[in-house]
Amino acid sequence: MLSEKQVQQIASLARIHLNPNDISFLQKDLEKILDYIDQLNNLDVKDIEPTSHVLPLKNVFRDDVLKESLDQNTALSIAVEKKNGSFKVPKIIE
Amino acid sequence: MELYELTAHELLDQIKNNATTPRDIQQSLKEQIERVDQKVHAYVRLFADGLNAIPDPQNACPIPIAIKDNMCVSGQETTCASTILAGFVPPYDATVIQRIKTQGCPLIGHVNMDEFAFGSSTETSCYGPTSNPWNLECVPGGSSGGSAAVVASSESVWAIGSDTGGSIRQPAALCGIVGMKPTYGRVSRYGLIAFASSLDQIGPLTKDVRDSALLLNIIAGPDPMDSTCIDRPVPDYTQSLVNDVRGLKIGIPKEYFIEGMQPDVKARVLDAIKLLKKQGAEFVDITLPHTEYAVATYYIIGTAEASSNLARYDGVQYGLRKQPDHLRKSTLVDMYEETRSRGFGKEAKRRVMLGAYSLSAGYYDAYYLKGLKVRTLIKQDFDKAFDIVDAIITPTSPTTAFKIGEKIDDPLAMYLSDIYTISANLAGIPAISIPCGFGNDGLPVGLQIMTKPFDEEMMFRVAYAYEQNTEWHKQRVQL
C-alpha cells in the first residue's frame, strides 16, 4: 500500500508538485500498476544476469576529429532566456 | 485510384513513366489533407515548404512523407505533443530526417502522438486525440497514431514513427496499414526525443510491404552520432521481397493465443496462418514461457529510463519555464516543480513518478534490477525459439480499435493493449505488422511477424509472401 506521504515523496523525487486531487488519483493508479508488477515475484531470478541493453556493445570509439558544429548563436536560439551569449538561469545561491 | 491513394513505389513508377510529376503528387496530397484532416485531426503542424516548394527534378525519391512529432526537424517546432516543449525549435535535423531529405522526400509536417510517446491511443497528446480513419469515434492506436492515421487516410504516402513497446505496430494494425520496428541498433536514434533509450527504435509506416522495405533502405545504417547504431552493412531490403515461403519454419507461440483476445481477431490471424501454410510454410508450435511477464517488465524498464530521460525538462534551457505565482520569492526547485507540473500531462507524470520510484534507494533491487533480469529471460525465450524457427507469427493487438475515451481512465487496461508487441522491444528483435482482414466491427486486424536480430530480410519475405496473396493492403478508406 502506498501512503499519501509516499506519493508525495515520489513526486518530489520526480520534481513534480502535486495538488491534493492529483494525489488521490495517482495513489490509486500507482498502486494498481505496482500490484500488477508484483507478479514478477513469482519468478526466481537470483542467478540471472540483468540485461540493460540487448546489443553486445562495449565501448564504441571513433577518431577525435575537429568538425564544424553549431555556432553559439544557433545553439542559443532554443534558450528560454539568454544573456551575454549564455543560457540565463534562475539564481541558485542566495 | 487517385494519386494520393497510391503507394510510394507505384508513384515512383508513374514518375519514371512520365504518367505523373512530383508536383502533381504534392497537389493531390494537399487537397486530400484540406478535405479530410478536419475529421481525422492527424497533423499537428504542416511545414510551409513541404507540399508547396517545387521539388528538384534531380531528387531520387520525391515522395512526400509525414514525421512523428518526436523527431527533430531543423527550424520546425518539435514538441513530442507536450506542453513542456512548446516553442522548442531544434537547430538541427535528426539523422533519419537528414537521410530522408537527402533522398529528396518533401516533409509534409509533424503528426500527432501520445505525449512523449506515453500511450497506446494518441489520446494523451496536448493537441487532443486523433481519430481512426476507419471509424472516427475510435482511436488510431498509439503512440504513433498520427503517423498511422495519415497513411490510412491517404493524407500522406508514408510516414515515420517510433516504437518503444509497440508504438509503430499497434497503430498500424488498428489503422489497417503496414508498420515495422527494425532491430534495435538498425536505425539511428540521433534527434529522436528519447523515451526509453534501450527500447526506442524508429521505423516506417506504409501502405504495403514494398514501401516499408524502401523506406528502411533510406533510414537504416550506422551513424557516428549514435553509438548504439550498429556498424553493419545495410542490404537492399527490396531484394528480400520474394513471394515464396516454401520450406520456411514459422513458430506459433501458444502464450499469444490466450483468453481476453477478441475472437474475430483470433480468427483472422488463424486464417492468415492457414493461407501461409497453403503457400508452403511449415508451422511449429513453440513456447515463449515468460510472455506473461513482458508488460510488467516493460513498465519497470520503460518508466525508469523515461524518468531519467525526462529529467532534462526542467525549465532551465529550453521549452517551458514557469515560476509559481503564489510565492513571492521562489527557489530553483520551485521553478523546476512548477514547470514540470504545468508542462507534463497526467500520463507523463504517472510514468515519470513510477520510474523515479523503481529507481529509488530501497526499491531498486525489487523493481528495476528485477526487471532487467526478467528481460534476460524474455530475450532467452526468443533466442531459443529462433534456434528452431525462421520467424514467429502472432496477432499484433488483442483487439481492434477501441472507442476514444474507453481506456483513458484505466492506465493498466491501456498498458495491456501492447501485450503482444512489447516483447520484441525487450528482446531487441525486428517485427512488422501487416493487415490481415477486418473484425466483425469492420475495423482492421493486424498480423505480427518477428524474426531474429538483424534478419529484417526474413521478416519482409514472409510479410510480402502473405501480402501478395491477399487484397487487404489495397483497401482504402473513403472519408
Coordinates of C-alpha atoms in Angstrom, one line a residue:
Chain A
M1 CA 0.0 0.0 0.0
L2 CA 1.3 3.4 -0.9
S3 CA 0.5 6.1 1.6
E4 CA -0.2 9.7 0.6
K5 CA 3.1 10.7 2.1
Q6 CA 4.9 8.1 -0.1
V7 CA 3.2 9.5 -3.2
Q8 CA 4.3 13.0 -2.2
Q9 CA 7.9 11.7 -1.7
I10 CA 7.9 10.0 -5.1
A11 CA 6.6 13.3 -6.7
S12 CA 9.3 15.2 -5.0
L13 CA 11.9 12.8 -6.3
A14 CA 10.5 13.4 -9.8
R15 CA 10.4 17.1 -9.2
I16 CA 6.7 17.3 -9.7
H17 CA 4.4 19.4 -7.5
L18 CA 1.0 17.6 -6.9
N19 CA -2.3 19.2 -5.9
P20 CA -4.5 17.2 -3.4
N21 CA -6.7 16.0 -6.2
D22 CA -3.8 14.6 -8.2
I23 CA -2.5 12.7 -5.1
S24 CA -5.6 10.5 -4.6
F25 CA -5.7 9.7 -8.3
L26 CA -2.0 8.9 -8.5
Q27 CA -2.1 6.9 -5.3
K28 CA -4.8 4.7 -6.8
D29 CA -3.2 4.4 -10.2
L30 CA 0.3 3.7 -9.0
E31 CA -0.9 1.1 -6.5
K32 CA -2.8 -0.7 -9.2
I33 CA 0.2 -0.7 -11.5
L34 CA 2.6 -1.8 -8.8
D35 CA 0.3 -4.6 -7.8
Y36 CA 0.4 -5.8 -11.4
I37 CA 4.2 -5.5 -11.5
D38 CA 4.4 -7.6 -8.3
Q39 CA 3.7 -10.7 -10.4
L40 CA 7.4 -10.7 -11.2
N41 CA 7.8 -12.0 -7.7
N42 CA 6.6 -15.4 -9.0
L43 CA 9.9 -15.8 -10.8
D44 CA 13.2 -16.8 -9.2
V45 CA 15.8 -14.6 -10.8
K46 CA 18.5 -14.9 -8.2
D47 CA 21.1 -16.3 -10.6
I48 CA 20.0 -14.5 -13.7
E49 CA 22.3 -11.8 -15.2
P50 CA 20.5 -8.4 -15.8
T51 CA 20.1 -7.2 -19.4
S52 CA 20.3 -3.4 -19.5
H53 CA 21.0 -3.4 -23.2
V54 CA 20.4 -6.0 -25.9
L55 CA 23.4 -5.3 -28.1
P56 CA 26.8 -6.9 -27.3
L57 CA 28.4 -3.5 -27.4
K58 CA 31.2 -2.4 -25.1
N59 CA 33.0 0.9 -25.8
V60 CA 32.4 2.4 -29.2
F61 CA 35.4 4.5 -30.2
R62 CA 35.9 6.9 -33.1
D63 CA 38.7 9.2 -34.1
D64 CA 38.7 12.6 -32.4
V65 CA 38.4 14.8 -35.5
L66 CA 37.7 18.5 -35.4
K67 CA 34.5 19.2 -37.3
E68 CA 32.0 22.1 -37.7
S69 CA 29.4 22.2 -35.0
L70 CA 26.5 24.5 -34.1
D71 CA 27.7 28.1 -33.6
Q72 CA 26.9 29.9 -30.4
N73 CA 24.0 31.9 -31.7
T74 CA 22.3 28.9 -33.3
A75 CA 22.8 26.8 -30.1
L76 CA 21.3 29.6 -28.0
S77 CA 18.3 30.0 -30.3
I78 CA 16.5 27.4 -28.2
A79 CA 17.2 29.2 -24.8
V80 CA 14.3 30.2 -22.7
E81 CA 16.4 33.2 -21.6
K82 CA 19.9 34.3 -22.6
K83 CA 22.4 36.9 -21.6
N84 CA 25.9 37.7 -22.8
G85 CA 26.0 34.7 -25.1
S86 CA 24.9 32.2 -22.4
F87 CA 21.8 30.5 -21.2
K88 CA 20.3 32.6 -18.4
V89 CA 19.1 30.5 -15.5
P90 CA 17.5 31.4 -12.1
K91 CA 19.8 32.3 -9.3
I92 CA 21.0 29.2 -7.4
I93 CA 22.9 30.7 -4.5
E94 CA 21.2 33.0 -2.1
Chain B
M1 CA -7.4 5.2 -57.7
E2 CA -6.5 8.8 -57.0
L3 CA -2.8 9.8 -56.8
Y4 CA -2.9 10.3 -53.1
E5 CA -4.1 6.7 -52.6
L6 CA -1.1 5.2 -54.3
T7 CA 2.0 3.7 -52.7
A8 CA 5.4 5.2 -52.9
H9 CA 6.7 2.6 -55.3
E10 CA 3.6 3.0 -57.6
L11 CA 4.2 6.8 -57.6
L12 CA 7.9 6.3 -58.4
D13 CA 6.9 4.1 -61.3
Q14 CA 4.5 6.7 -62.6
I15 CA 7.1 9.4 -62.4
K16 CA 9.5 7.3 -64.3
N17 CA 6.9 6.6 -67.0
N18 CA 6.0 10.3 -67.1
A19 CA 2.5 9.4 -66.1
T20 CA 2.7 11.9 -63.2
T21 CA 5.0 14.5 -61.7
P22 CA 6.2 15.2 -58.1
R23 CA 4.3 18.4 -58.3
D24 CA 1.0 16.7 -59.1
I25 CA 1.6 14.3 -56.2
Q26 CA 2.1 17.3 -53.8
Q27 CA -1.0 18.9 -55.1
S28 CA -3.1 15.8 -54.7
L29 CA -2.0 15.2 -51.1
K30 CA -2.6 18.9 -50.3
E31 CA -6.2 18.6 -51.4
Q32 CA -6.7 15.4 -49.5
I33 CA -5.3 16.9 -46.3
E34 CA -7.6 20.0 -46.7
R35 CA -10.5 17.7 -47.3
V36 CA -10.1 15.2 -44.5
D37 CA -7.8 16.3 -41.8
Q38 CA -10.5 18.3 -40.1
K39 CA -12.1 14.8 -39.5
V40 CA -9.0 12.8 -38.7
H41 CA -7.0 15.5 -36.8
A42 CA -3.7 13.9 -37.5
Y43 CA -1.4 16.7 -38.4
V44 CA -0.2 19.0 -35.6
R45 CA 2.0 21.1 -37.9
L46 CA 2.2 21.5 -41.7
F47 CA 5.6 22.7 -42.8
A48 CA 5.4 25.7 -45.1
D49 CA 7.7 24.2 -47.7
G50 CA 6.5 20.6 -47.6
L51 CA 3.8 20.4 -50.3
N52 CA 4.5 23.9 -51.7
A53 CA 8.1 24.1 -52.6
I54 CA 8.8 22.9 -56.1
P55 CA 10.9 19.7 -55.9
D56 CA 14.3 19.5 -57.5
P57 CA 13.9 17.2 -60.6
Q58 CA 17.2 15.5 -59.6
N59 CA 15.7 14.1 -56.4
A60 CA 15.9 10.3 -56.2
C61 CA 12.7 9.9 -54.2
P62 CA 10.3 12.9 -54.4
I63 CA 7.6 11.1 -52.4
P64 CA 6.2 13.3 -49.6
I65 CA 6.3 11.9 -46.0
A66 CA 4.9 12.7 -42.6
I67 CA 7.0 12.8 -39.4
K68 CA 6.1 11.9 -35.9
D69 CA 6.3 15.0 -33.6
N70 CA 9.2 13.5 -31.6
M71 CA 11.8 13.8 -34.4
C72 CA 13.8 17.0 -34.6
V73 CA 13.4 18.9 -37.9
S74 CA 15.7 21.8 -38.1
G75 CA 13.8 25.1 -37.9
Q76 CA 10.4 23.4 -37.2
E77 CA 8.9 23.4 -33.8
T78 CA 9.1 19.8 -32.4
T79 CA 7.2 19.1 -29.2
C80 CA 6.5 15.4 -28.6
A81 CA 2.9 16.5 -28.3
S82 CA 3.8 18.0 -24.9
T83 CA 3.2 21.5 -23.4
I84 CA 6.6 21.3 -21.8
L85 CA 8.3 21.5 -25.3
A86 CA 6.0 24.3 -26.6
G87 CA 8.1 26.6 -28.6
F88 CA 11.1 24.3 -29.0
V89 CA 12.6 24.7 -32.4
P90 CA 15.6 22.4 -32.9
P91 CA 18.5 23.9 -34.7
Y92 CA 19.4 20.5 -36.2
D93 CA 17.9 17.5 -38.1
A94 CA 17.6 14.0 -36.6
T95 CA 19.7 11.6 -38.6
V96 CA 16.7 10.0 -40.2
I97 CA 15.4 13.4 -41.2
Q98 CA 18.7 14.2 -42.8
R99 CA 18.6 10.9 -44.7
I100 CA 15.0 11.4 -45.9
K101 CA 15.9 14.9 -47.0
T102 CA 19.0 13.6 -48.9
Q103 CA 16.7 11.4 -50.9
G104 CA 14.5 14.4 -51.7
C105 CA 11.3 13.4 -50.0
P106 CA 9.3 16.5 -49.1
L107 CA 8.5 16.7 -45.4
I108 CA 4.8 17.4 -45.2
G109 CA 4.6 18.1 -41.4
H110 CA 4.6 16.7 -37.9
V111 CA 1.9 14.3 -37.0
N112 CA 0.1 13.6 -33.6
M113 CA 1.3 11.2 -31.0
D114 CA 0.8 10.4 -27.3
E115 CA 2.7 12.9 -25.2
F116 CA 6.3 11.7 -25.1
A117 CA 5.0 8.5 -26.8
F118 CA 3.4 7.5 -23.5
G119 CA 0.3 5.8 -24.6
S120 CA -1.5 3.4 -27.0
S121 CA -4.2 5.6 -28.3
T122 CA -2.8 9.1 -29.1
E123 CA -5.3 10.5 -26.6
T124 CA -2.6 11.9 -24.2
S125 CA -1.4 14.4 -26.8
C126 CA -1.5 18.1 -25.7
Y127 CA -3.2 18.7 -29.1
G128 CA -6.1 16.4 -28.4
P129 CA -6.9 13.0 -29.9
T130 CA -6.6 11.8 -33.5
S131 CA -9.4 9.7 -35.0
N132 CA -9.1 6.3 -36.6
P133 CA -9.9 6.9 -40.3
W134 CA -11.9 3.6 -40.4
N135 CA -14.2 4.8 -37.7
L136 CA -13.8 8.4 -36.5
E137 CA -15.2 7.5 -33.0
C138 CA -12.3 5.1 -32.4
V139 CA -8.6 5.7 -31.6
P140 CA -6.0 5.1 -34.2
G141 CA -3.8 3.4 -31.6
G142 CA -0.6 4.8 -30.4
S143 CA 1.8 6.3 -29.7
S144 CA 2.4 6.8 -33.5
G145 CA -1.3 7.2 -34.0
G146 CA -0.9 10.3 -36.2
S147 CA 1.6 8.5 -38.4
A148 CA -0.7 5.5 -38.9
A149 CA -3.8 7.7 -39.4
V150 CA -2.3 9.9 -42.2
V151 CA -1.2 6.8 -44.2
A152 CA -4.6 5.1 -43.7
S153 CA -6.5 8.3 -44.7
S154 CA -4.1 8.9 -47.6
E155 CA -3.1 12.3 -46.2
S156 CA 0.5 11.1 -46.7
V157 CA 2.0 8.4 -48.9
W158 CA 4.1 7.1 -45.9
A159 CA 5.2 8.2 -42.5
I160 CA 8.0 7.8 -39.9
G161 CA 7.2 6.7 -36.4
S162 CA 8.9 5.4 -33.3
D163 CA 8.3 2.2 -31.4
T164 CA 9.2 1.6 -27.7
G165 CA 6.7 -1.0 -26.8
G166 CA 4.6 -1.3 -30.0
S167 CA 4.1 2.3 -30.9
I168 CA 4.5 1.7 -34.6
R169 CA 3.0 -1.8 -34.9
Q170 CA -0.2 -1.4 -32.8
P171 CA -1.4 1.8 -34.6
A172 CA -0.5 0.2 -37.9
A173 CA -2.7 -2.8 -37.0
L174 CA -5.6 -0.6 -35.8
C175 CA -5.4 1.5 -38.9
G176 CA -5.0 -1.4 -41.4
I177 CA -1.6 -0.4 -42.7
V178 CA 2.0 -1.8 -42.5
G179 CA 4.2 -0.7 -39.6
M180 CA 7.6 -2.1 -38.8
K181 CA 10.1 -1.8 -35.9
P182 CA 13.6 -2.6 -37.0
T183 CA 16.2 -4.4 -34.9
Y184 CA 17.5 -2.3 -32.0
G185 CA 20.6 -0.6 -33.5
R186 CA 19.5 -0.8 -37.1
V187 CA 18.4 2.9 -37.3
S188 CA 20.0 5.9 -35.7
R189 CA 18.1 7.5 -32.8
Y190 CA 20.0 10.7 -33.0
G191 CA 17.5 13.6 -32.9
L192 CA 14.7 11.3 -31.8
I193 CA 13.4 12.7 -28.5
A194 CA 14.2 9.9 -26.1
F195 CA 11.6 7.9 -24.2
A196 CA 13.4 4.7 -23.2
S197 CA 16.8 4.6 -24.8
S198 CA 17.4 0.8 -24.7
L199 CA 14.0 0.2 -26.3
D200 CA 13.3 3.1 -28.7
Q201 CA 13.6 2.4 -32.4
I202 CA 12.5 4.5 -35.5
G203 CA 10.6 2.8 -38.3
P204 CA 8.4 3.1 -41.3
L205 CA 4.5 3.2 -41.5
T206 CA 3.4 2.5 -45.1
K207 CA 0.6 1.2 -47.3
D208 CA 2.4 -2.0 -48.2
V209 CA 5.5 -4.1 -47.5
R210 CA 7.5 -2.9 -50.5
D211 CA 7.2 0.7 -49.3
S212 CA 8.3 -0.5 -45.9
A213 CA 11.5 -2.0 -47.4
L214 CA 12.1 1.0 -49.5
L215 CA 11.8 3.4 -46.5
L216 CA 14.0 1.1 -44.3
N217 CA 16.6 1.3 -47.1
I218 CA 16.7 5.0 -46.7
I219 CA 16.8 5.3 -42.9
A220 CA 18.9 2.3 -41.8
G221 CA 22.7 2.2 -41.3
P222 CA 25.4 3.3 -39.0
D223 CA 25.7 6.9 -37.6
P224 CA 28.6 8.4 -35.8
M225 CA 26.1 10.4 -33.8
D226 CA 24.5 7.3 -32.2
S227 CA 27.0 4.8 -30.8
T228 CA 24.2 2.2 -30.3
C229 CA 23.5 2.2 -34.1
I230 CA 25.4 -0.8 -35.3
D231 CA 28.2 -0.6 -37.9
R232 CA 26.8 -3.2 -40.2
P233 CA 26.1 -3.1 -43.9
V234 CA 22.6 -2.4 -45.0
P235 CA 21.3 -4.8 -47.6
D236 CA 18.8 -3.7 -50.3
Y237 CA 15.7 -4.8 -48.4
T238 CA 13.6 -4.9 -51.6
Q239 CA 15.7 -7.9 -52.7
S240 CA 14.1 -9.9 -49.9
L241 CA 10.6 -9.4 -51.3
V242 CA 10.1 -12.8 -52.9
N243 CA 6.7 -14.4 -53.0
D244 CA 7.9 -17.7 -51.6
V245 CA 7.7 -19.2 -48.2
R246 CA 8.2 -22.8 -49.2
G247 CA 10.2 -24.7 -46.6
L248 CA 10.3 -21.9 -44.1
K249 CA 9.6 -22.8 -40.5
I250 CA 7.2 -20.4 -38.7
G251 CA 6.6 -20.6 -34.9
I252 CA 3.2 -20.0 -33.2
P253 CA 3.8 -19.2 -29.6
K254 CA 0.9 -20.7 -27.5
E255 CA 1.2 -17.9 -25.0
Y256 CA -0.1 -15.4 -27.5
F257 CA -3.4 -17.1 -28.1
I258 CA -5.0 -16.5 -24.8
E259 CA -8.3 -15.6 -23.2
G260 CA -9.2 -12.0 -23.5
M261 CA -8.4 -11.8 -27.1
Q262 CA -11.2 -10.7 -29.4
P263 CA -12.5 -13.9 -31.1
D264 CA -12.7 -12.3 -34.6
V265 CA -9.1 -11.1 -34.2
K266 CA -8.0 -14.6 -33.4
A267 CA -10.0 -16.0 -36.3
R268 CA -8.3 -13.6 -38.8
V269 CA -4.9 -14.5 -37.5
L270 CA -5.6 -18.2 -37.8
D271 CA -6.9 -17.6 -41.4
A272 CA -3.6 -15.9 -42.2
I273 CA -1.7 -18.9 -40.8
K274 CA -3.8 -21.2 -42.9
L275 CA -3.0 -19.2 -46.0
L276 CA 0.7 -19.3 -45.4
K277 CA 0.5 -23.0 -44.8
K278 CA -1.1 -23.4 -48.1
Q279 CA 1.7 -21.4 -49.7
G280 CA 4.2 -24.0 -48.3
A281 CA 5.3 -22.7 -44.9
E282 CA 5.7 -25.2 -42.2
F283 CA 4.2 -24.2 -38.8
V284 CA 5.6 -25.3 -35.5
D285 CA 4.0 -24.8 -32.0
I286 CA 6.6 -23.1 -29.8
T287 CA 6.7 -21.7 -26.4
L288 CA 7.8 -18.3 -25.1
P289 CA 7.3 -19.1 -21.5
H290 CA 8.0 -15.6 -20.0
T291 CA 5.5 -13.8 -22.2
E292 CA 3.1 -13.1 -19.4
Y293 CA 5.8 -11.1 -17.6
A294 CA 6.6 -8.8 -20.5
V295 CA 4.2 -6.0 -19.8
A296 CA 5.3 -5.7 -16.1
T297 CA 8.9 -5.8 -17.1
Y298 CA 8.4 -3.2 -19.7
Y299 CA 6.6 -0.8 -17.3
I300 CA 9.6 -1.0 -14.9
I301 CA 12.3 -0.6 -17.5
G302 CA 10.4 1.8 -19.8
T303 CA 9.4 4.2 -17.0
A304 CA 12.8 4.0 -15.3
E305 CA 14.5 5.1 -18.5
A306 CA 11.8 7.7 -19.1
S307 CA 12.1 9.3 -15.7
S308 CA 15.9 9.7 -16.3
N309 CA 15.4 10.9 -19.9
L310 CA 12.7 13.4 -18.9
A311 CA 14.8 14.9 -16.1
R312 CA 16.1 17.3 -18.7
Y313 CA 12.7 19.1 -18.9
D314 CA 13.3 21.4 -16.0
G315 CA 12.7 24.9 -17.5
V316 CA 16.4 25.7 -17.4
Q317 CA 17.5 25.5 -21.0
Y318 CA 14.6 25.2 -23.5
G319 CA 10.8 24.7 -23.7
L320 CA 8.5 25.8 -21.0
R321 CA 9.7 27.8 -17.9
K322 CA 7.1 28.5 -15.1
Q323 CA 7.5 30.2 -11.8
P324 CA 4.9 29.5 -9.1
D325 CA 2.5 32.5 -9.0
H326 CA 1.7 32.2 -5.3
L327 CA 5.2 32.5 -4.0
R328 CA 6.7 35.9 -3.7
K329 CA 10.2 34.6 -3.8
S330 CA 10.8 31.2 -5.4
T331 CA 13.8 28.9 -5.4
L332 CA 15.3 27.0 -8.3
V333 CA 13.5 23.8 -7.2
D334 CA 10.2 25.7 -7.1
M335 CA 10.8 26.6 -10.7
Y336 CA 11.6 23.0 -11.7
E337 CA 8.5 21.7 -10.0
E338 CA 6.2 24.4 -11.3
T339 CA 7.5 23.9 -14.9
R340 CA 7.1 20.1 -14.7
S341 CA 3.7 20.2 -13.0
R342 CA 2.3 22.5 -15.6
G343 CA 4.2 21.1 -18.6
F344 CA 3.6 17.4 -18.2
G345 CA 0.2 15.7 -18.7
K346 CA -1.3 13.1 -16.4
E347 CA 0.3 10.1 -18.0
A348 CA 3.7 11.7 -18.3
K349 CA 3.5 12.4 -14.5
R350 CA 2.4 8.9 -13.8
R351 CA 5.3 7.3 -15.7
V352 CA 8.0 9.7 -14.5
M353 CA 6.9 9.0 -10.9
L354 CA 6.7 5.2 -11.4
G355 CA 10.2 5.3 -12.9
A356 CA 11.6 7.5 -10.1
Y357 CA 10.1 5.1 -7.6
S358 CA 11.5 1.9 -9.2
L359 CA 15.0 3.5 -9.3
S360 CA 14.9 4.9 -5.8
A361 CA 17.0 3.7 -2.9
G362 CA 15.4 0.7 -1.2
Y363 CA 13.3 -0.2 -4.3
Y364 CA 16.0 -0.5 -6.9
D365 CA 16.6 -4.3 -6.3
A366 CA 12.9 -5.1 -6.0
Y367 CA 11.9 -3.3 -9.2
Y368 CA 14.5 -2.0 -11.6
L369 CA 17.1 -4.8 -11.2
K370 CA 14.4 -7.5 -11.2
G371 CA 13.0 -6.0 -14.4
L372 CA 16.4 -6.2 -16.1
K373 CA 16.8 -9.9 -15.0
V374 CA 13.3 -10.8 -16.3
R375 CA 14.3 -9.1 -19.5
T376 CA 17.2 -11.6 -19.8
L377 CA 14.7 -14.4 -19.5
I378 CA 12.4 -12.9 -22.2
K379 CA 15.3 -12.5 -24.5
Q380 CA 16.5 -16.1 -23.9
D381 CA 13.0 -17.3 -24.8
F382 CA 13.4 -15.7 -28.3
D383 CA 17.0 -16.9 -28.7
K384 CA 15.8 -20.5 -28.1
A385 CA 12.8 -20.1 -30.4
F386 CA 14.9 -18.8 -33.3
D387 CA 17.2 -21.9 -33.0
I388 CA 14.2 -23.8 -34.3
V389 CA 12.1 -21.4 -36.4
D390 CA 12.8 -18.7 -39.1
A391 CA 10.0 -16.4 -38.0
I392 CA 7.3 -16.1 -35.3
I393 CA 3.7 -15.1 -36.1
T394 CA 1.3 -13.6 -33.6
P395 CA -1.6 -11.1 -33.6
T396 CA -0.3 -7.5 -33.3
S397 CA -3.1 -6.4 -30.9
P398 CA -5.6 -8.4 -28.8
T399 CA -8.5 -6.2 -30.1
T400 CA -9.4 -4.0 -33.0
A401 CA -9.5 -0.2 -32.4
F402 CA -11.4 0.8 -29.2
K403 CA -13.5 3.9 -28.7
I404 CA -12.0 7.3 -27.9
G405 CA -12.3 7.7 -24.1
E406 CA -12.8 4.0 -23.4
K407 CA -9.5 3.2 -21.7
I408 CA -8.1 6.7 -20.9
D409 CA -9.0 6.5 -17.2
D410 CA -7.7 3.0 -16.7
P411 CA -3.9 3.1 -17.3
L412 CA -3.5 -0.7 -16.7
A413 CA -6.1 -1.6 -19.3
M414 CA -4.3 0.8 -21.8
Y415 CA -0.9 -0.8 -21.0
L416 CA -2.3 -4.3 -21.7
S417 CA -3.2 -3.3 -25.3
D418 CA 0.5 -3.6 -26.0
I419 CA 0.7 -7.2 -24.7
Y420 CA 1.8 -8.7 -28.0
T421 CA 4.2 -6.0 -29.1
I422 CA 6.3 -5.3 -26.0
S423 CA 8.4 -8.4 -26.1
A424 CA 10.1 -7.5 -29.4
N425 CA 11.4 -4.3 -27.8
L426 CA 12.6 -6.0 -24.7
A427 CA 14.4 -8.6 -26.9
G428 CA 15.6 -6.0 -29.5
I429 CA 14.3 -8.0 -32.4
P430 CA 12.6 -6.8 -35.6
A431 CA 8.9 -7.1 -36.0
I432 CA 6.3 -6.0 -38.6
S433 CA 2.5 -5.6 -38.5
I434 CA 0.6 -6.2 -41.8
P435 CA -3.1 -6.1 -42.4
C436 CA -4.8 -9.5 -42.3
G437 CA -8.5 -8.6 -42.6
F438 CA -11.3 -7.0 -40.7
G439 CA -13.1 -7.7 -37.4
N440 CA -16.9 -8.1 -37.1
D441 CA -16.9 -4.3 -36.3
G442 CA -15.4 -3.6 -39.8
L443 CA -12.2 -2.4 -38.2
P444 CA -8.7 -3.7 -39.4
V445 CA -6.8 -6.6 -37.8
G446 CA -3.0 -6.8 -37.8
L447 CA -0.7 -9.8 -38.1
Q448 CA 2.7 -9.6 -36.5
I449 CA 5.8 -11.3 -37.9
M450 CA 9.0 -11.3 -35.7
T451 CA 12.5 -12.6 -36.7
K452 CA 15.9 -12.8 -35.1
P453 CA 18.0 -9.7 -34.7
F454 CA 19.1 -8.1 -38.0
D455 CA 17.1 -10.6 -40.0
E456 CA 14.7 -7.9 -41.4
E457 CA 15.1 -9.8 -44.7
M458 CA 13.3 -12.9 -43.5
M459 CA 10.6 -10.7 -41.9
F460 CA 10.0 -8.8 -45.1
R461 CA 10.0 -12.1 -47.1
V462 CA 7.2 -13.7 -45.0
A463 CA 5.2 -10.4 -44.9
Y464 CA 5.5 -9.9 -48.6
A465 CA 4.5 -13.5 -49.5
Y466 CA 1.4 -13.2 -47.4
E467 CA 0.5 -9.8 -48.7
Q468 CA 0.9 -10.8 -52.3
N469 CA -1.7 -13.5 -51.9
T470 CA -4.3 -11.2 -50.2
E471 CA -6.1 -7.9 -51.1
W472 CA -6.2 -6.3 -47.6
H473 CA -3.4 -3.8 -48.3
K474 CA -5.3 -2.5 -51.3
Q475 CA -8.3 -1.4 -49.2
R476 CA -8.6 2.4 -48.9
V477 CA -10.8 4.3 -46.5
Q478 CA -13.4 6.6 -48.1
L479 CA -13.7 9.8 -46.0

